[in-house]
């Protein structure tokens, strides 16, 4: 028997035993589930997944039916986006907010795997055309404190699931910025002005770039990162977030 076949033959019973000893748990409530890294039926029903007609620029749900024409929400009409298309998997509320916070601040890095799967389903045209996946960067000081970049974890998981190429360091945080929590949209854009830049030794020449982040609020972070990606040679920039805040200040 070939070595790889023998390995698979031996691995199956080991995995079965491990499943019996450590059965899969819901990533939200901890209840028993059928598959790893999943939500139980109750948590799935309570998680605000985005579906139906959405804004083509940011993925926010909008009323009405999709007639094939481009649709933009009020926020995107009031502040046109520098990127071409955008989507989000969840509304940043309730159980979705708890999952995002657990990934971002609670060392629940395993949430990146199902998050990437949800984003892949919600992405639609954003992932078409063999784009390059690029996470929103963290400043090195915040990285030291948090120990990981949740957007980079999601981008890596999404690349594995879709087979798309990703570049974890195409962009850099040129300077540390204050927390954006509680700031108005205008303040967010001012805070992030020139805060993100292209890595001097990386290039996205002629590529379609998809920026990956955990949450989109005003779009200020994505806007700053779009400018940086374009300076790195990107032909087009799209955005994909795990969650979208429904209302901005």
C-alpha positions as protocol buffer text, in pm:
chain_id: "A"
residue {
  index: 1
  type: UNK
  ca { x: 0 y: 0 z: 0 }
}
residue {
  index: 2
  type: UNK
  ca { x: 132 y: 342 z: -94 }
}
residue {
  index: 3
  type: UNK
  ca { x: 246 y: 561 z: 194 }
}
residue {
  index: 4
  type: UNK
  ca { x: -21 y: 826 z: 132 }
}
residue {
  index: 5
  type: UNK
  ca { x: -293 y: 562 z: 114 }
}
residue {
  index: 6
  type: UNK
  ca { x: -170 y: 399 z: 434 }
}
residue {
  index: 7
  type: UNK
  ca { x: -170 y: 741 z: 602 }
}
residue {
  index: 8
  type: UNK
  ca { x: -531 y: 807 z: 502 }
}
residue {
  index: 9
  type: UNK
  ca { x: -628 y: 453 z: 607 }
}
residue {
  index: 10
  type: UNK
  ca { x: -486 y: 507 z: 955 }
}
residue {
  index: 11
  type: UNK
  ca { x: -605 y: 867 z: 990 }
}
residue {
  index: 12
  type: UNK
  ca { x: -976 y: 790 z: 953 }
}
residue {
  index: 13
  type: UNK
  ca { x: -1017 y: 575 z: 1267 }
}
residue {
  index: 14
  type: UNK
  ca { x: -803 y: 819 z: 1468 }
}
residue {
  index: 15
  type: UNK
  ca { x: -1028 y: 1106 z: 1365 }
}
residue {
  index: 16
  type: UNK
  ca { x: -1334 y: 899 z: 1454 }
}
residue {
  index: 17
  type: UNK
  ca { x: -1198 y: 831 z: 1802 }
}
residue {
  index: 18
  type: UNK
  ca { x: -1111 y: 1199 z: 1852 }
}
residue {
  index: 19
  type: UNK
  ca { x: -1462 y: 1296 z: 1744 }
}
residue {
  index: 20
  type: UNK
  ca { x: -1609 y: 1060 z: 2003 }
}
residue {
  index: 21
  type: UNK
  ca { x: -1385 y: 1201 z: 2275 }
}
residue {
  index: 22
  type: UNK
  ca { x: -1407 y: 1565 z: 2164 }
}
residue {
  index: 23
  type: UNK
  ca { x: -1733 y: 1605 z: 1971 }
}
residue {
  index: 24
  type: UNK
  ca { x: -1770 y: 1919 z: 1755 }
}
residue {
  index: 25
  type: UNK
  ca { x: -1906 y: 2221 z: 1938 }
}
residue {
  index: 26
  type: UNK
  ca { x: -2096 y: 2525 z: 1815 }
}
residue {
  index: 27
  type: UNK
  ca { x: -1851 y: 2813 z: 1775 }
}
residue {
  index: 28
  type: UNK
  ca { x: -2101 y: 3048 z: 1936 }
}
residue {
  index: 29
  type: UNK
  ca { x: -2274 y: 2873 z: 2227 }
}
residue {
  index: 30
  type: UNK
  ca { x: -2063 y: 2559 z: 2269 }
}
residue {
  index: 31
  type: UNK
  ca { x: -2349 y: 2317 z: 2207 }
}
residue {
  index: 32
  type: UNK
  ca { x: -2301 y: 1994 z: 2016 }
}
residue {
  index: 33
  type: UNK
  ca { x: -2305 y: 2017 z: 1637 }
}
residue {
  index: 34
  type: UNK
  ca { x: -2259 y: 1772 z: 1348 }
}
residue {
  index: 35
  type: UNK
  ca { x: -1953 y: 1934 z: 1192 }
}
residue {
  index: 36
  type: UNK
  ca { x: -1649 y: 2118 z: 1320 }
}
residue {
  index: 37
  type: UNK
  ca { x: -1638 y: 2496 z: 1311 }
}
residue {
  index: 38
  type: UNK
  ca { x: -2015 y: 2523 z: 1268 }
}
residue {
  index: 39
  type: UNK
  ca { x: -2315 y: 2686 z: 1432 }
}
residue {
  index: 40
  type: UNK
  ca { x: -2595 y: 2495 z: 1597 }
}
residue {
  index: 41
  type: UNK
  ca { x: -2946 y: 2540 z: 1455 }
}
residue {
  index: 42
  type: UNK
  ca { x: -3044 y: 2794 z: 1720 }
}
residue {
  index: 43
  type: UNK
  ca { x: -2734 y: 3009 z: 1677 }
}
residue {
  index: 44
  type: UNK
  ca { x: -2760 y: 2989 z: 1299 }
}
residue {
  index: 45
  type: UNK
  ca { x: -3116 y: 3120 z: 1318 }
}
residue {
  index: 46
  type: UNK
  ca { x: -3005 y: 3403 z: 1550 }
}
residue {
  index: 47
  type: UNK
  ca { x: -2710 y: 3509 z: 1332 }
}
residue {
  index: 48
  type: UNK
  ca { x: -2800 y: 3797 z: 1096 }
}
residue {
  index: 49
  type: UNK
  ca { x: -2668 y: 3665 z: 765 }
}
residue {
  index: 50
  type: UNK
  ca { x: -2707 y: 3909 z: 477 }
}
residue {
  index: 51
  type: UNK
  ca { x: -2919 y: 3789 z: 188 }
}
residue {
  index: 52
  type: UNK
  ca { x: -3151 y: 3916 z: -81 }
}
residue {
  index: 53
  type: UNK
  ca { x: -3094 y: 4247 z: -258 }
}
residue {
  index: 54
  type: UNK
  ca { x: -2779 y: 4427 z: -145 }
}
residue {
  index: 55
  type: UNK
  ca { x: -2584 y: 4741 z: -224 }
}
residue {
  index: 56
  type: UNK
  ca { x: -2328 y: 4661 z: -493 }
}
residue {
  index: 57
  type: UNK
  ca { x: -2069 y: 4887 z: -330 }
}
residue {
  index: 58
  type: UNK
  ca { x: -2078 y: 4771 z: 33 }
}
residue {
  index: 59
  type: UNK
  ca { x: -2310 y: 4469 z: 59 }
}
residue {
  index: 60
  type: UNK
  ca { x: -2566 y: 4636 z: 286 }
}
residue {
  index: 61
  type: UNK
  ca { x: -2920 y: 4495 z: 244 }
}
residue {
  index: 62
  type: UNK
  ca { x: -3150 y: 4731 z: 52 }
}
residue {
  index: 63
  type: UNK
  ca { x: -3525 y: 4714 z: -13 }
}
residue {
  index: 64
  type: UNK
  ca { x: -3670 y: 4598 z: -341 }
}
residue {
  index: 65
  type: UNK
  ca { x: -3572 y: 4339 z: -598 }
}
residue {
  index: 66
  type: UNK
  ca { x: -3259 y: 4321 z: -807 }
}
residue {
  index: 67
  type: UNK
  ca { x: -3354 y: 4412 z: -1165 }
}
residue {
  index: 68
  type: UNK
  ca { x: -3003 y: 4369 z: -1299 }
}
residue {
  index: 69
  type: UNK
  ca { x: -2912 y: 4735 z: -1264 }
}
residue {
  index: 70
  type: UNK
  ca { x: -2646 y: 4852 z: -1023 }
}
residue {
  index: 71
  type: UNK
  ca { x: -2782 y: 4935 z: -678 }
}
residue {
  index: 72
  type: UNK
  ca { x: -2614 y: 5163 z: -423 }
}
residue {
  index: 73
  type: UNK
  ca { x: -2735 y: 5231 z: -70 }
}
residue {
  index: 74
  type: UNK
  ca { x: -2782 y: 5583 z: 67 }
}
residue {
  index: 75
  type: UNK
  ca { x: -2438 y: 5581 z: 234 }
}
residue {
  index: 76
  type: UNK
  ca { x: -2261 y: 5488 z: -90 }
}
residue {
  index: 77
  type: UNK
  ca { x: -2461 y: 5742 z: -290 }
}
residue {
  index: 78
  type: UNK
  ca { x: -2373 y: 6015 z: -40 }
}
residue {
  index: 79
  type: UNK
  ca { x: -2006 y: 5914 z: -34 }
}
residue {
  index: 80
  type: UNK
  ca { x: -1906 y: 5740 z: -359 }
}
residue {
  index: 81
  type: UNK
  ca { x: -1657 y: 5461 z: -296 }
}
residue {
  index: 82
  type: UNK
  ca { x: -1311 y: 5446 z: -455 }
}
residue {
  index: 83
  type: UNK
  ca { x: -1344 y: 5067 z: -497 }
}
residue {
  index: 84
  type: UNK
  ca { x: -1568 y: 4902 z: -758 }
}
residue {
  index: 85
  type: UNK
  ca { x: -1774 y: 4640 z: -572 }
}
residue {
  index: 86
  type: UNK
  ca { x: -1822 y: 4521 z: -217 }
}
residue {
  index: 87
  type: UNK
  ca { x: -1999 y: 4255 z: -15 }
}
residue {
  index: 88
  type: UNK
  ca { x: -2039 y: 4147 z: 349 }
}
residue {
  index: 89
  type: UNK
  ca { x: -2159 y: 3821 z: 502 }
}
residue {
  index: 90
  type: UNK
  ca { x: -2325 y: 3943 z: 823 }
}
residue {
  index: 91
  type: UNK
  ca { x: -2491 y: 4244 z: 976 }
}
residue {
  index: 92
  type: UNK
  ca { x: -2278 y: 4364 z: 1267 }
}
residue {
  index: 93
  type: UNK
  ca { x: -2537 y: 4305 z: 1536 }
}
residue {
  index: 94
  type: UNK
  ca { x: -2633 y: 4054 z: 1803 }
}
residue {
  index: 95
  type: UNK
  ca { x: -2469 y: 3715 z: 1772 }
}
residue {
  index: 96
  type: UNK
  ca { x: -2268 y: 3826 z: 1468 }
}
residue {
  index: 97
  type: UNK
  ca { x: -2112 y: 4107 z: 1669 }
}
residue {
  index: 98
  type: UNK
  ca { x: -2024 y: 3861 z: 1947 }
}
residue {
  index: 99
  type: UNK
  ca { x: -1851 y: 3632 z: 1697 }
}
residue {
  index: 100
  type: UNK
  ca { x: -1653 y: 3918 z: 1545 }
}
residue {
  index: 101
  type: UNK
  ca { x: -1546 y: 4042 z: 1887 }
}
residue {
  index: 102
  type: UNK
  ca { x: -1443 y: 3690 z: 1992 }
}
residue {
  index: 103
  type: UNK
  ca { x: -1226 y: 3660 z: 1681 }
}
residue {
  index: 104
  type: UNK
  ca { x: -1084 y: 4009 z: 1714 }
}
residue {
  index: 105
  type: UNK
  ca { x: -1018 y: 4033 z: 2087 }
}
residue {
  index: 106
  type: UNK
  ca { x: -1092 y: 3694 z: 2239 }
}
residue {
  index: 107
  type: UNK
  ca { x: -820 y: 3477 z: 2083 }
}
residue {
  index: 108
  type: UNK
  ca { x: -1091 y: 3276 z: 1905 }
}
residue {
  index: 109
  type: UNK
  ca { x: -883 y: 3242 z: 1591 }
}
residue {
  index: 110
  type: UNK
  ca { x: -1072 y: 2928 z: 1484 }
}
residue {
  index: 111
  type: UNK
  ca { x: -1367 y: 3151 z: 1391 }
}
residue {
  index: 112
  type: UNK
  ca { x: -1170 y: 3268 z: 1086 }
}
residue {
  index: 113
  type: UNK
  ca { x: -1240 y: 2938 z: 912 }
}
residue {
  index: 114
  type: UNK
  ca { x: -1623 y: 2950 z: 913 }
}
residue {
  index: 115
  type: UNK
  ca { x: -1609 y: 3328 z: 865 }
}
residue {
  index: 116
  type: UNK
  ca { x: -1421 y: 3275 z: 539 }
}
residue {
  index: 117
  type: UNK
  ca { x: -1682 y: 3022 z: 423 }
}
residue {
  index: 118
  type: UNK
  ca { x: -1966 y: 3266 z: 494 }
}
residue {
  index: 119
  type: UNK
  ca { x: -1781 y: 3543 z: 311 }
}
residue {
  index: 120
  type: UNK
  ca { x: -1717 y: 3320 z: 10 }
}
residue {
  index: 121
  type: UNK
  ca { x: -2091 y: 3251 z: -18 }
}
residue {
  index: 122
  type: UNK
  ca { x: -2177 y: 3620 z: 13 }
}
residue {
  index: 123
  type: UNK
  ca { x: -1903 y: 3749 z: -218 }
}
residue {
  index: 124
  type: UNK
  ca { x: -2079 y: 3700 z: -552 }
}
residue {
  index: 125
  type: UNK
  ca { x: -1897 y: 3897 z: -824 }
}
residue {
  index: 126
  type: UNK
  ca { x: -1632 y: 4023 z: -581 }
}
residue {
  index: 127
  type: UNK
  ca { x: -1431 y: 3700 z: -614 }
}
residue {
  index: 128
  type: UNK
  ca { x: -1469 y: 3664 z: -990 }
}
residue {
  index: 129
  type: UNK
  ca { x: -1171 y: 3690 z: -1226 }
}
residue {
  index: 130
  type: UNK
  ca { x: -895 y: 3535 z: -1013 }
}
residue {
  index: 131
  type: UNK
  ca { x: -837 y: 3832 z: -780 }
}
residue {
  index: 132
  type: UNK
  ca { x: -557 y: 3876 z: -528 }
}
residue {
  index: 133
  type: UNK
  ca { x: -678 y: 3863 z: -166 }
}
residue {
  index: 134
  type: UNK
  ca { x: -523 y: 4130 z: 56 }
}
residue {
  index: 135
  type: UNK
  ca { x: -600 y: 4180 z: 427 }
}
residue {
  index: 136
  type: UNK
  ca { x: -632 y: 4520 z: 591 }
}
residue {
  index: 137
  type: UNK
  ca { x: -304 y: 4561 z: 784 }
}
residue {
  index: 138
  type: UNK
  ca { x: -250 y: 4626 z: 1152 }
}
residue {
  index: 139
  type: UNK
  ca { x: 14 y: 4861 z: 1285 }
}
residue {
  index: 140
  type: UNK
  ca { x: 304 y: 4669 z: 1440 }
}
residue {
  index: 141
  type: UNK
  ca { x: 229 y: 4808 z: 1786 }
}
residue {
  index: 142
  type: UNK
  ca { x: -126 y: 4678 z: 1777 }
}
residue {
  index: 143
  type: UNK
  ca { x: -1 y: 4349 z: 1633 }
}
residue {
  index: 144
  type: UNK
  ca { x: 233 y: 4307 z: 1931 }
}
residue {
  index: 145
  type: UNK
  ca { x: -56 y: 4367 z: 2168 }
}
residue {
  index: 146
  type: UNK
  ca { x: -311 y: 4146 z: 1987 }
}
residue {
  index: 147
  type: UNK
  ca { x: -57 y: 3888 z: 1859 }
}
residue {
  index: 148
  type: UNK
  ca { x: -243 y: 3834 z: 1531 }
}
residue {
  index: 149
  type: UNK
  ca { x: -428 y: 4022 z: 1258 }
}
residue {
  index: 150
  type: UNK
  ca { x: -783 y: 3886 z: 1236 }
}
residue {
  index: 151
  type: UNK
  ca { x: -822 y: 4015 z: 879 }
}
residue {
  index: 152
  type: UNK
  ca { x: -507 y: 3828 z: 774 }
}
residue {
  index: 153
  type: UNK
  ca { x: -641 y: 3508 z: 932 }
}
residue {
  index: 154
  type: UNK
  ca { x: -965 y: 3545 z: 738 }
}
residue {
  index: 155
  type: UNK
  ca { x: -782 y: 3620 z: 412 }
}
residue {
  index: 156
  type: UNK
  ca { x: -563 y: 3312 z: 454 }
}
residue {
  index: 157
  type: UNK
  ca { x: -863 y: 3090 z: 527 }
}
residue {
  index: 158
  type: UNK
  ca { x: -1050 y: 3235 z: 230 }
}
residue {
  index: 159
  type: UNK
  ca { x: -751 y: 3170 z: 3 }
}
residue {
  index: 160
  type: UNK
  ca { x: -740 y: 2807 z: 116 }
}
residue {
  index: 161
  type: UNK
  ca { x: -1111 y: 2758 z: 58 }
}
residue {
  index: 162
  type: UNK
  ca { x: -1127 y: 2926 z: -282 }
}
residue {
  index: 163
  type: UNK
  ca { x: -782 y: 2849 z: -422 }
}
residue {
  index: 164
  type: UNK
  ca { x: -721 y: 3219 z: -481 }
}
residue {
  index: 165
  type: UNK
  ca { x: -383 y: 3379 z: -428 }
}
residue {
  index: 166
  type: UNK
  ca { x: -336 y: 3606 z: -129 }
}
residue {
  index: 167
  type: UNK
  ca { x: -67 y: 3853 z: -31 }
}
residue {
  index: 168
  type: UNK
  ca { x: -67 y: 3913 z: 346 }
}
residue {
  index: 169
  type: UNK
  ca { x: 174 y: 4206 z: 336 }
}
residue {
  index: 170
  type: UNK
  ca { x: 88 y: 4402 z: 21 }
}
residue {
  index: 171
  type: UNK
  ca { x: -24 y: 4686 z: 249 }
}
residue {
  index: 172
  type: UNK
  ca { x: 127 y: 4833 z: 565 }
}
residue {
  index: 173
  type: UNK
  ca { x: 10 y: 5066 z: 841 }
}
residue {
  index: 174
  type: UNK
  ca { x: 232 y: 5368 z: 798 }
}
residue {
  index: 175
  type: UNK
  ca { x: 141 y: 5506 z: 1139 }
}
residue {
  index: 176
  type: UNK
  ca { x: -54 y: 5408 z: 1445 }
}
residue {
  index: 177
  type: UNK
  ca { x: -404 y: 5553 z: 1465 }
}
residue {
  index: 178
  type: UNK
  ca { x: -648 y: 5602 z: 1749 }
}
residue {
  index: 179
  type: UNK
  ca { x: -937 y: 5363 z: 1787 }
}
residue {
  index: 180
  type: UNK
  ca { x: -1219 y: 5444 z: 1548 }
}
residue {
  index: 181
  type: UNK
  ca { x: -1487 y: 5340 z: 1797 }
}
residue {
  index: 182
  type: UNK
  ca { x: -1730 y: 5624 z: 1862 }
}
residue {
  index: 183
  type: UNK
  ca { x: -1597 y: 5846 z: 1583 }
}
residue {
  index: 184
  type: UNK
  ca { x: -1817 y: 5996 z: 1316 }
}
residue {
  index: 185
  type: UNK
  ca { x: -1771 y: 5901 z: 952 }
}
residue {
  index: 186
  type: UNK
  ca { x: -1589 y: 6228 z: 886 }
}
residue {
  index: 187
  type: UNK
  ca { x: -1357 y: 6172 z: 1183 }
}
residue {
  index: 188
  type: UNK
  ca { x: -1283 y: 5819 z: 1066 }
}
residue {
  index: 189
  type: UNK
  ca { x: -1177 y: 5939 z: 722 }
}
residue {
  index: 190
  type: UNK
  ca { x: -959 y: 6213 z: 874 }
}
residue {
  index: 191
  type: UNK
  ca { x: -796 y: 5968 z: 1116 }
}
residue {
  index: 192
  type: UNK
  ca { x: -707 y: 5722 z: 840 }
}
residue {
  index: 193
  type: UNK
  ca { x: -577 y: 5977 z: 593 }
}
residue {
  index: 194
  type: UNK
  ca { x: -238 y: 5845 z: 470 }
}
residue {
  index: 195
  type: UNK
  ca { x: -236 y: 5581 z: 746 }
}
residue {
  index: 196
  type: UNK
  ca { x: -208 y: 5286 z: 505 }
}
residue {
  index: 197
  type: UNK
  ca { x: 55 y: 5248 z: 233 }
}
residue {
  index: 198
  type: UNK
  ca { x: 179 y: 4989 z: -14 }
}
residue {
  index: 199
  type: UNK
  ca { x: 473 y: 4771 z: 85 }
}
residue {
  index: 200
  type: UNK
  ca { x: 774 y: 4902 z: -110 }
}
residue {
  index: 201
  type: UNK
  ca { x: 880 y: 4548 z: -207 }
}
residue {
  index: 202
  type: UNK
  ca { x: 537 y: 4417 z: -310 }
}
residue {
  index: 203
  type: UNK
  ca { x: 335 y: 4477 z: -625 }
}
residue {
  index: 204
  type: UNK
  ca { x: -20 y: 4419 z: -747 }
}
residue {
  index: 205
  type: UNK
  ca { x: 58 y: 4535 z: -1099 }
}
residue {
  index: 206
  type: UNK
  ca { x: -242 y: 4479 z: -1325 }
}
residue {
  index: 207
  type: UNK
  ca { x: -423 y: 4262 z: -1067 }
}
residue {
  index: 208
  type: UNK
  ca { x: -775 y: 4282 z: -934 }
}
residue {
  index: 209
  type: UNK
  ca { x: -732 y: 4318 z: -557 }
}
residue {
  index: 210
  type: UNK
  ca { x: -996 y: 4218 z: -302 }
}
residue {
  index: 211
  type: UNK
  ca { x: -943 y: 4383 z: 35 }
}
residue {
  index: 212
  type: UNK
  ca { x: -1044 y: 4170 z: 335 }
}
residue {
  index: 213
  type: UNK
  ca { x: -1154 y: 4305 z: 673 }
}
residue {
  index: 214
  type: UNK
  ca { x: -1362 y: 4191 z: 967 }
}
residue {
  index: 215
  type: UNK
  ca { x: -1601 y: 4490 z: 986 }
}
residue {
  index: 216
  type: UNK
  ca { x: -1700 y: 4774 z: 755 }
}
residue {
  index: 217
  type: UNK
  ca { x: -1848 y: 5077 z: 928 }
}
residue {
  index: 218
  type: UNK
  ca { x: -1804 y: 5404 z: 740 }
}
residue {
  index: 219
  type: UNK
  ca { x: -1575 y: 5259 z: 475 }
}
residue {
  index: 220
  type: UNK
  ca { x: -1285 y: 5484 z: 576 }
}
residue {
  index: 221
  type: UNK
  ca { x: -1042 y: 5196 z: 628 }
}
residue {
  index: 222
  type: UNK
  ca { x: -1132 y: 5035 z: 298 }
}
residue {
  index: 223
  type: UNK
  ca { x: -1100 y: 5372 z: 123 }
}
residue {
  index: 224
  type: UNK
  ca { x: -750 y: 5432 z: 260 }
}
residue {
  index: 225
  type: UNK
  ca { x: -648 y: 5077 z: 172 }
}
residue {
  index: 226
  type: UNK
  ca { x: -793 y: 5114 z: -179 }
}
residue {
  index: 227
  type: UNK
  ca { x: -574 y: 5417 z: -244 }
}
residue {
  index: 228
  type: UNK
  ca { x: -271 y: 5222 z: -122 }
}
residue {
  index: 229
  type: UNK
  ca { x: -356 y: 4917 z: -336 }
}
residue {
  index: 230
  type: UNK
  ca { x: -393 y: 5138 z: -644 }
}
residue {
  index: 231
  type: UNK
  ca { x: -52 y: 5288 z: -571 }
}
residue {
  index: 232
  type: UNK
  ca { x: 81 y: 4931 z: -570 }
}
residue {
  index: 233
  type: UNK
  ca { x: -40 y: 4890 z: -927 }
}
residue {
  index: 234
  type: UNK
  ca { x: -383 y: 4731 z: -879 }
}
residue {
  index: 235
  type: UNK
  ca { x: -604 y: 4755 z: -1187 }
}
residue {
  index: 236
  type: UNK
  ca { x: -921 y: 4734 z: -979 }
}
residue {
  index: 237
  type: UNK
  ca { x: -1005 y: 4710 z: -610 }
}
residue {
  index: 238
  type: UNK
  ca { x: -1303 y: 4536 z: -452 }
}
residue {
  index: 239
  type: UNK
  ca { x: -1384 y: 4489 z: -84 }
}
residue {
  index: 240
  type: UNK
  ca { x: -1518 y: 4201 z: 125 }
}
residue {
  index: 241
  type: UNK
  ca { x: -1604 y: 4222 z: 495 }
}
residue {
  index: 242
  type: UNK
  ca { x: -1719 y: 3964 z: 742 }
}
residue {
  index: 243
  type: UNK
  ca { x: -1975 y: 4208 z: 886 }
}
residue {
  index: 244
  type: UNK
  ca { x: -2131 y: 4538 z: 783 }
}
residue {
  index: 245
  type: UNK
  ca { x: -2255 y: 4799 z: 1030 }
}
residue {
  index: 246
  type: UNK
  ca { x: -2604 y: 4890 z: 914 }
}
residue {
  index: 247
  type: UNK
  ca { x: -2597 y: 5255 z: 1016 }
}
residue {
  index: 248
  type: UNK
  ca { x: -2304 y: 5496 z: 1030 }
}
residue {
  index: 249
  type: UNK
  ca { x: -2291 y: 5824 z: 1224 }
}
